[in-house]
Coordinates of C-alpha atoms in Angstrom, one line a residue:
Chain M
X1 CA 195.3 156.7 269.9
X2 CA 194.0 156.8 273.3
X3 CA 195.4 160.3 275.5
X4 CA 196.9 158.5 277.9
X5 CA 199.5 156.7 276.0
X6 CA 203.2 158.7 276.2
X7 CA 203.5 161.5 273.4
X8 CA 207.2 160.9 272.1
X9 CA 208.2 162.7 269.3
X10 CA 208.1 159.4 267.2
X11 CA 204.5 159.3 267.8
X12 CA 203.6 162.9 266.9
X13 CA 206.0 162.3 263.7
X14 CA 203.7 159.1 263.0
X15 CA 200.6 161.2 263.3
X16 CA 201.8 164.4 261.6
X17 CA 202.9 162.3 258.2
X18 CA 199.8 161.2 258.6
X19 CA 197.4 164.1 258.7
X20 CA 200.1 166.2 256.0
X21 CA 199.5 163.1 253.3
X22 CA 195.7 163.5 253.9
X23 CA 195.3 167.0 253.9
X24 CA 198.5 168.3 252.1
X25 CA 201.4 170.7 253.6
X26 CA 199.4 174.1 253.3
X27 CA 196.1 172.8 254.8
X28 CA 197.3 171.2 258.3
X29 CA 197.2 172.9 260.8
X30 CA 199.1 172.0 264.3
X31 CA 195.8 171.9 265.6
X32 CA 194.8 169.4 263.1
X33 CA 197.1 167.4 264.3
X34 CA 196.7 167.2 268.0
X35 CA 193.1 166.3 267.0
X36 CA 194.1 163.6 265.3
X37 CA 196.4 162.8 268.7
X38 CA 193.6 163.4 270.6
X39 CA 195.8 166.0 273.1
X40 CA 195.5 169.5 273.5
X41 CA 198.3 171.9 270.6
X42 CA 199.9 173.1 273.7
X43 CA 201.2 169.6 274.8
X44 CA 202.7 169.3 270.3
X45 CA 204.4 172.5 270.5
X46 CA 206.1 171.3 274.0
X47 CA 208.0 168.9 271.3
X48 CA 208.3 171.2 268.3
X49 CA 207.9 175.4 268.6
X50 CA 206.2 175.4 265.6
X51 CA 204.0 174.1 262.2
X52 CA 207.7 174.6 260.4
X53 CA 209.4 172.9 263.2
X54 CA 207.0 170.0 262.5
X55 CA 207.2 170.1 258.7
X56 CA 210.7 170.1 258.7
X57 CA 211.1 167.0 261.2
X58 CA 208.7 165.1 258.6
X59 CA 210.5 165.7 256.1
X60 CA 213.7 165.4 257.6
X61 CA 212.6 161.7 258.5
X62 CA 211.3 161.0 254.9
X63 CA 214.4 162.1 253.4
X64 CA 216.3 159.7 255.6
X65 CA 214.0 156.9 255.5
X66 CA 212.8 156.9 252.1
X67 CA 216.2 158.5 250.3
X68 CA 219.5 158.3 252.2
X69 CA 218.8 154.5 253.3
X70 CA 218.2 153.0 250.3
X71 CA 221.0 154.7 248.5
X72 CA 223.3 153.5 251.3
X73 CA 222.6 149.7 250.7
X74 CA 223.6 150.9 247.0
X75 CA 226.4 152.1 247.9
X76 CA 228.0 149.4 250.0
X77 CA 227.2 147.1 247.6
X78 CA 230.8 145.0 246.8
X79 CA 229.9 143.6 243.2
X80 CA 230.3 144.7 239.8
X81 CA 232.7 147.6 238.4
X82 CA 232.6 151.0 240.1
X83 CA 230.9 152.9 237.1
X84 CA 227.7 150.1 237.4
X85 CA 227.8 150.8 240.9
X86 CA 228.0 155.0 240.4
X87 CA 225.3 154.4 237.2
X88 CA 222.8 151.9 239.8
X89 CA 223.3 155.0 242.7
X90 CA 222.3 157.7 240.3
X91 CA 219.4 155.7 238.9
X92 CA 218.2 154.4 242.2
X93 CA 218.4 158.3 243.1
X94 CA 216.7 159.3 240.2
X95 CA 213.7 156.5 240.1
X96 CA 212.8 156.7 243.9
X97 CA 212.7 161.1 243.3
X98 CA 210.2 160.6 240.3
X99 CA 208.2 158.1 241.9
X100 CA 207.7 160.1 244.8
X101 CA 206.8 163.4 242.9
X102 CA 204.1 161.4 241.1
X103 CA 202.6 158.9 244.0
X104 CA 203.6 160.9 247.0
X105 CA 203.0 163.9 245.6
X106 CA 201.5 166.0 249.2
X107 CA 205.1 164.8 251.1
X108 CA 206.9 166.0 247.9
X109 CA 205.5 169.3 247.6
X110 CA 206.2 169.3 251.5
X111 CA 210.0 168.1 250.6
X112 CA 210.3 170.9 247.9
X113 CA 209.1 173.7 249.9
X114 CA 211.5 173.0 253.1
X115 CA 214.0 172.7 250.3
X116 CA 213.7 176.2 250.0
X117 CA 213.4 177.0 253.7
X118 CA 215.6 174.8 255.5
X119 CA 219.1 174.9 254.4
X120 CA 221.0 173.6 257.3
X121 CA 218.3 170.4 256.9
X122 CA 219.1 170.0 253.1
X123 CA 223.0 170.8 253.8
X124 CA 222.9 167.7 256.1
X125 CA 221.0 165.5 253.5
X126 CA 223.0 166.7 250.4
X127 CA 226.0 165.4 252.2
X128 CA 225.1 162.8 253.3
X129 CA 224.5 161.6 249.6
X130 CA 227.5 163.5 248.2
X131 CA 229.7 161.2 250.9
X132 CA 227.5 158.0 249.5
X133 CA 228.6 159.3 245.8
X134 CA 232.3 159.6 247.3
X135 CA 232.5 156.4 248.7
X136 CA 231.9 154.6 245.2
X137 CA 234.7 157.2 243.6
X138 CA 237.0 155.6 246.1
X139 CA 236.7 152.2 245.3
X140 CA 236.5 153.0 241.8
X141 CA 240.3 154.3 242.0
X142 CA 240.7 151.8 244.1
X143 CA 240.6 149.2 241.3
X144 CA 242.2 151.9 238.7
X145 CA 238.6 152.3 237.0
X146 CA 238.7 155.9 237.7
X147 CA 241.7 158.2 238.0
X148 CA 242.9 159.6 241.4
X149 CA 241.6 163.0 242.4
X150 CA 239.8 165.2 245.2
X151 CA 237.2 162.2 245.4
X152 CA 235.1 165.1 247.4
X153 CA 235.2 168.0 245.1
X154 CA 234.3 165.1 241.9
X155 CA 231.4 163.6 244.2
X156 CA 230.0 167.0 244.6
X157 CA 230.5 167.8 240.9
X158 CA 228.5 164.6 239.8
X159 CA 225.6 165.5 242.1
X160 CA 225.3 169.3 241.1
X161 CA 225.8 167.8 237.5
X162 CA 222.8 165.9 237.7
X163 CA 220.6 168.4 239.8
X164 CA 218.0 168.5 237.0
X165 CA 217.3 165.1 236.9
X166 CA 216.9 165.0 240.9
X167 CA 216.6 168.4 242.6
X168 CA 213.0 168.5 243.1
X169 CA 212.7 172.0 241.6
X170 CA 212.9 170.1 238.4
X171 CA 210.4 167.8 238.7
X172 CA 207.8 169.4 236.3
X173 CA 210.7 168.6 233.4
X174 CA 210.7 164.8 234.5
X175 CA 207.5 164.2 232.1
X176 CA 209.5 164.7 229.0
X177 CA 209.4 161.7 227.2
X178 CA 213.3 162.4 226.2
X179 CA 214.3 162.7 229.7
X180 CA 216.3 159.4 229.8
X181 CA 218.0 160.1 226.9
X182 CA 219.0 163.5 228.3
X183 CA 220.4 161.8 231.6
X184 CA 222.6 159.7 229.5
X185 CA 224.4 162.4 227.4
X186 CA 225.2 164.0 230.8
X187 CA 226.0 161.0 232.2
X188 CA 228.8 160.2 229.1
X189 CA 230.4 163.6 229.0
X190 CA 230.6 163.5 233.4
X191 CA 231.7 160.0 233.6
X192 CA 234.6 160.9 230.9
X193 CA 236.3 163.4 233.7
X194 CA 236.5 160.4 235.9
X195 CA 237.7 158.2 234.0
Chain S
X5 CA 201.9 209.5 228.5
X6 CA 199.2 211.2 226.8
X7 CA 196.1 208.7 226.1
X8 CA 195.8 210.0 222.7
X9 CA 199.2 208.2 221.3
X10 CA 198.1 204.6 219.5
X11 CA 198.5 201.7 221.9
X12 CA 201.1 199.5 220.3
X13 CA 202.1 196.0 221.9
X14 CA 205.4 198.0 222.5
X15 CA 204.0 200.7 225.0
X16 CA 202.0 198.7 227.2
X17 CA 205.2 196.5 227.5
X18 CA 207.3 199.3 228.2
X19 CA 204.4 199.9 230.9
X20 CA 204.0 196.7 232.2
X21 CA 207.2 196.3 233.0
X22 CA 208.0 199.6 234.4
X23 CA 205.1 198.8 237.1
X24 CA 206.2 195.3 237.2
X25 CA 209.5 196.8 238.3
X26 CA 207.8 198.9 241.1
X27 CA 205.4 196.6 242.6
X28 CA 206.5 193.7 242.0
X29 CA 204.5 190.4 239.9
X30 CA 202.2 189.5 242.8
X31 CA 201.0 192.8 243.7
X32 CA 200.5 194.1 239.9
X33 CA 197.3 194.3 238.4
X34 CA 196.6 195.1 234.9
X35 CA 194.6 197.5 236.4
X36 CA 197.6 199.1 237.6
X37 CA 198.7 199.0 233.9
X38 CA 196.1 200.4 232.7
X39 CA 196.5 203.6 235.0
X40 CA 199.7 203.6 234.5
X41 CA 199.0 204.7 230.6
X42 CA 195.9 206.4 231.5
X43 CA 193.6 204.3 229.5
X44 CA 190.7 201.6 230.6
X45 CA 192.0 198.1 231.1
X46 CA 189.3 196.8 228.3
X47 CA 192.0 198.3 225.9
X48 CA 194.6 196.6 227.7
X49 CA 192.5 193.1 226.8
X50 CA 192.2 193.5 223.5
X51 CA 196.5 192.8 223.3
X52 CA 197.0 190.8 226.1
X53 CA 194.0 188.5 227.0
X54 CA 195.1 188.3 230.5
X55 CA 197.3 189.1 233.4
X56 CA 199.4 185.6 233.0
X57 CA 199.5 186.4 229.0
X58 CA 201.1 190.1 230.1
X59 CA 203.5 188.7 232.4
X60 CA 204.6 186.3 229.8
X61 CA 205.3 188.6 227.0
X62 CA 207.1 190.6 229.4
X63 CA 209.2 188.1 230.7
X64 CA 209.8 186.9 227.2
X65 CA 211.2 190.1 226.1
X66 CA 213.4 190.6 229.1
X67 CA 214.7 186.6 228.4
X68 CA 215.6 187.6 224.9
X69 CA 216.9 190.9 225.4
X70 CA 218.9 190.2 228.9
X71 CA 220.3 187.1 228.2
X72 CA 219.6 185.5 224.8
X73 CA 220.9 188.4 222.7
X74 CA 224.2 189.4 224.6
X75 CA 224.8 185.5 224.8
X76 CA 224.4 185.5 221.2
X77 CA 227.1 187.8 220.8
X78 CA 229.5 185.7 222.9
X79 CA 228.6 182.7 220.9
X80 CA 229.5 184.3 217.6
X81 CA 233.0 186.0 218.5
X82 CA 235.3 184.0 216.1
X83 CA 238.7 184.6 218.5
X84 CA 240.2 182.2 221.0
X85 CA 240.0 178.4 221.2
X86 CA 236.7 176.7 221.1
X87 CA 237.0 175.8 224.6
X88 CA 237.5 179.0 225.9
X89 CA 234.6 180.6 224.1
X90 CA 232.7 178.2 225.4
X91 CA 233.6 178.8 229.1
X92 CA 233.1 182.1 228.2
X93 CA 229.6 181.6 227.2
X94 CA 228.9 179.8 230.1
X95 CA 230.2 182.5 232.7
X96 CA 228.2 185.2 231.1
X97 CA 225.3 183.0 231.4
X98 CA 225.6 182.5 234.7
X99 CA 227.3 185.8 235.6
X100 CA 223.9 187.7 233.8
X101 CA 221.6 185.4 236.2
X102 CA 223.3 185.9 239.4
X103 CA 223.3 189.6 238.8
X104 CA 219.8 189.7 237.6
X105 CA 218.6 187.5 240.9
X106 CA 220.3 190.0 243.1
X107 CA 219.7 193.6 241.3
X108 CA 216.5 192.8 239.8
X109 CA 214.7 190.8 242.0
X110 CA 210.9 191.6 240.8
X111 CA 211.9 190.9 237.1
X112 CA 213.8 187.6 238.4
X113 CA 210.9 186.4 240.9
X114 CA 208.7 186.8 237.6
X115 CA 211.1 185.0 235.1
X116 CA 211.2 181.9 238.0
X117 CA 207.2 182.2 238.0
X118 CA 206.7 182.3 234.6
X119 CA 209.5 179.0 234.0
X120 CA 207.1 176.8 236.1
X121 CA 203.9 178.3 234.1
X122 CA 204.6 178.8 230.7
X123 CA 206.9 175.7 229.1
X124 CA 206.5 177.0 225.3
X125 CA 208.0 180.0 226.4
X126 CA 210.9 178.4 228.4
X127 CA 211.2 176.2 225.8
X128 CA 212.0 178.4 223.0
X129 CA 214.3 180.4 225.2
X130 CA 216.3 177.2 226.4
X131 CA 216.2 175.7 222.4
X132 CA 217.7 179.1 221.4
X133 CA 220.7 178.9 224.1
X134 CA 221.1 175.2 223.4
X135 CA 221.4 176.3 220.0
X136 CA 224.3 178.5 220.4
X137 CA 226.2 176.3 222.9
X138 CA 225.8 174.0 219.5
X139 CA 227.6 176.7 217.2
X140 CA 230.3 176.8 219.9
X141 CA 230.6 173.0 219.9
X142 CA 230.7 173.1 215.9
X143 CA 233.6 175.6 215.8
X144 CA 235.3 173.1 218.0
X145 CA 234.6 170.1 216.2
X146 CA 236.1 171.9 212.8
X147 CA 239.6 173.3 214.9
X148 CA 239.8 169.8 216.2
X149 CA 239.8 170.8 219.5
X150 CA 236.8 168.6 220.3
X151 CA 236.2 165.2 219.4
X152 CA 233.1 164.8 216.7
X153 CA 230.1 163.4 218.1
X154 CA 226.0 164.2 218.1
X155 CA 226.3 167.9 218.9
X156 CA 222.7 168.6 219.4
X157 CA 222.4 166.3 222.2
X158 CA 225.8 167.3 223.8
X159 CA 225.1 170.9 223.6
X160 CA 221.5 169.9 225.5
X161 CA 223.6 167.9 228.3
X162 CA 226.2 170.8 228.5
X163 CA 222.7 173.1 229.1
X164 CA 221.6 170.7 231.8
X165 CA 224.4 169.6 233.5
X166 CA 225.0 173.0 234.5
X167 CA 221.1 174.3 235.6
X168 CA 222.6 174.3 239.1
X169 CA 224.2 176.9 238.1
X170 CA 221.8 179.0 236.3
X171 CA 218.6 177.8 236.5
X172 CA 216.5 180.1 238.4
X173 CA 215.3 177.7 241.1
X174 CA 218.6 177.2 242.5
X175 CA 218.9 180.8 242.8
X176 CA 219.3 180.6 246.7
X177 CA 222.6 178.1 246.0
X178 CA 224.2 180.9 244.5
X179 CA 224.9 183.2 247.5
X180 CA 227.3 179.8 248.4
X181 CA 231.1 181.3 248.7
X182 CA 232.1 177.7 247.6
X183 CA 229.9 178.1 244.2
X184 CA 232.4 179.1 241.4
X185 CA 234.5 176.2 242.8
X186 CA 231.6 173.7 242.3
X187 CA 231.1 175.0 238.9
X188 CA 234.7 174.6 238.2
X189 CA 235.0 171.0 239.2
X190 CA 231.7 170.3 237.6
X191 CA 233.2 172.2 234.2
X192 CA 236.3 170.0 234.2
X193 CA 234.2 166.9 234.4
X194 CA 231.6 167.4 231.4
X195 CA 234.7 169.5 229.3
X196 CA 236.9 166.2 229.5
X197 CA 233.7 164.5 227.3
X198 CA 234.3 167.1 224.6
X199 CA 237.9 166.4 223.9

């Protein structure tokens, strides 16, 4: 990328996903970076105060991009009963999470470790999946499929229930050739309390 | 202690965890150990082949002492419904890891360390609890209180659909003033597949 060209924060984003895929979250350096921009650090850091800054804003847009989205076009879909719908969202959820730990793994080692250091990032993410989850509770008492309720507290409930199958701190347990099977007896006994 | 007294498994455990305690699993060597009982570190080898195989019985015995046996003694009290027992089982588990995270941080960092290293170990110790959430879920099944089904794989979903709340990589989630309400509303959901 030539210097001269204007250096938004989209474009360091670009460049920083970039360089972290190549060289994994521990090895890059800001510097690194601005290399690979072809500017001076000083002029990165005007944009983010520092390499967690940076990290975090990656994975921030990752998480939206690559996560929340898809799970929103899941969500809204209008067809078939609310429980296929909840089932698709959970294994849309689950599928796109074990993909990424095994063909992304640098961005989800990235993801894991900001997990751990940037609550307020993962609060806003969490939600925003949580109000996905709530959205298909809704219109599942809407058509009487599921009994009324605090359609928050139960769309919380279903995502901490599932944590192991999606939390990223569990990824090591996703090899287990029994895991499906495992997701399914959970999934029975949780989708009774809804029902 | 005196280096004369025989070296049994049993004291350089007692050792190894007492400096495990001190300085934490990062900064213990088995050097340190060593020292500690006043004899050379080749002796040390000849038990425990190496640091990670030291840590690893350690946190073994700490697993079965701190949590599977007095868990173990909750599964097995024959008073009170089946349900409640099993609550009851559940809160000391989780009661005995919150505590443990926050008064014994050393022995807890090392328990979380060794989960992600040493899967026969974890293994054992989560087949052993799974085993008495079974019991639980057999005493149920007999008073009627729970509807009959494959106990084994219920008693594993019950285990799993609940590692948000003591599994020790979501350790940080637990500080969360809202936490015994999310365990409450996820309780309700996988309890209603029981009955």
């Amino acid at each position: 990328m030539p210097a001269e060209a204007p250096l938004t924060r989209e474009t360091i984003l670009n460049a920083a996903e970039q360089v972290l895929r190549r060289y994994g979250p521990e090895k890059t350096s800001v510097v690194d970076i601005a290399k690979f921009l072809q500017v001076s650090h000083g002029s990165l850091y005007r944009h983010f105060p520092s390499k967690a800054a940076l990290r975090e804003a990656v994975t921030e847009r990752w998480l939206y991009n690559s996560i929340l989205l898809p799970l929103q076009a899941v969500a809204e879909k209008r067809e078939g009963s609310a429980e296929s719908r909840l089932r698709s969202w959970f294994e849309t959820l689950i599928s796109h999470k074990r993909t990424y730990a095994a063909e992304e793994p640098e961005m989800f080692a990235m993801y894991a470790a900001v997990t751990l250091e940037a609550e307020e990032l993962i609060k806003v993410h969490v939600d925003g999946l949580v109000g996905q989850i709530r959205s298909i509770l809704e219109y599942g008492v809407e058509t009487a499929e599921f009994r009324p309720g605090d359609e928050a507290s139960r769309a919380r409930a279903l995502f901490l229930g599932t944590s192991s199958f999606h939390h990223p701190a569990h990824a090591p347990e996703w090899k287990d050739p029994e895991i499906d099977k495992a997701f399914d007896a959970v999934w029975q006994l949780l989708l009774s309390g809804l029902r």
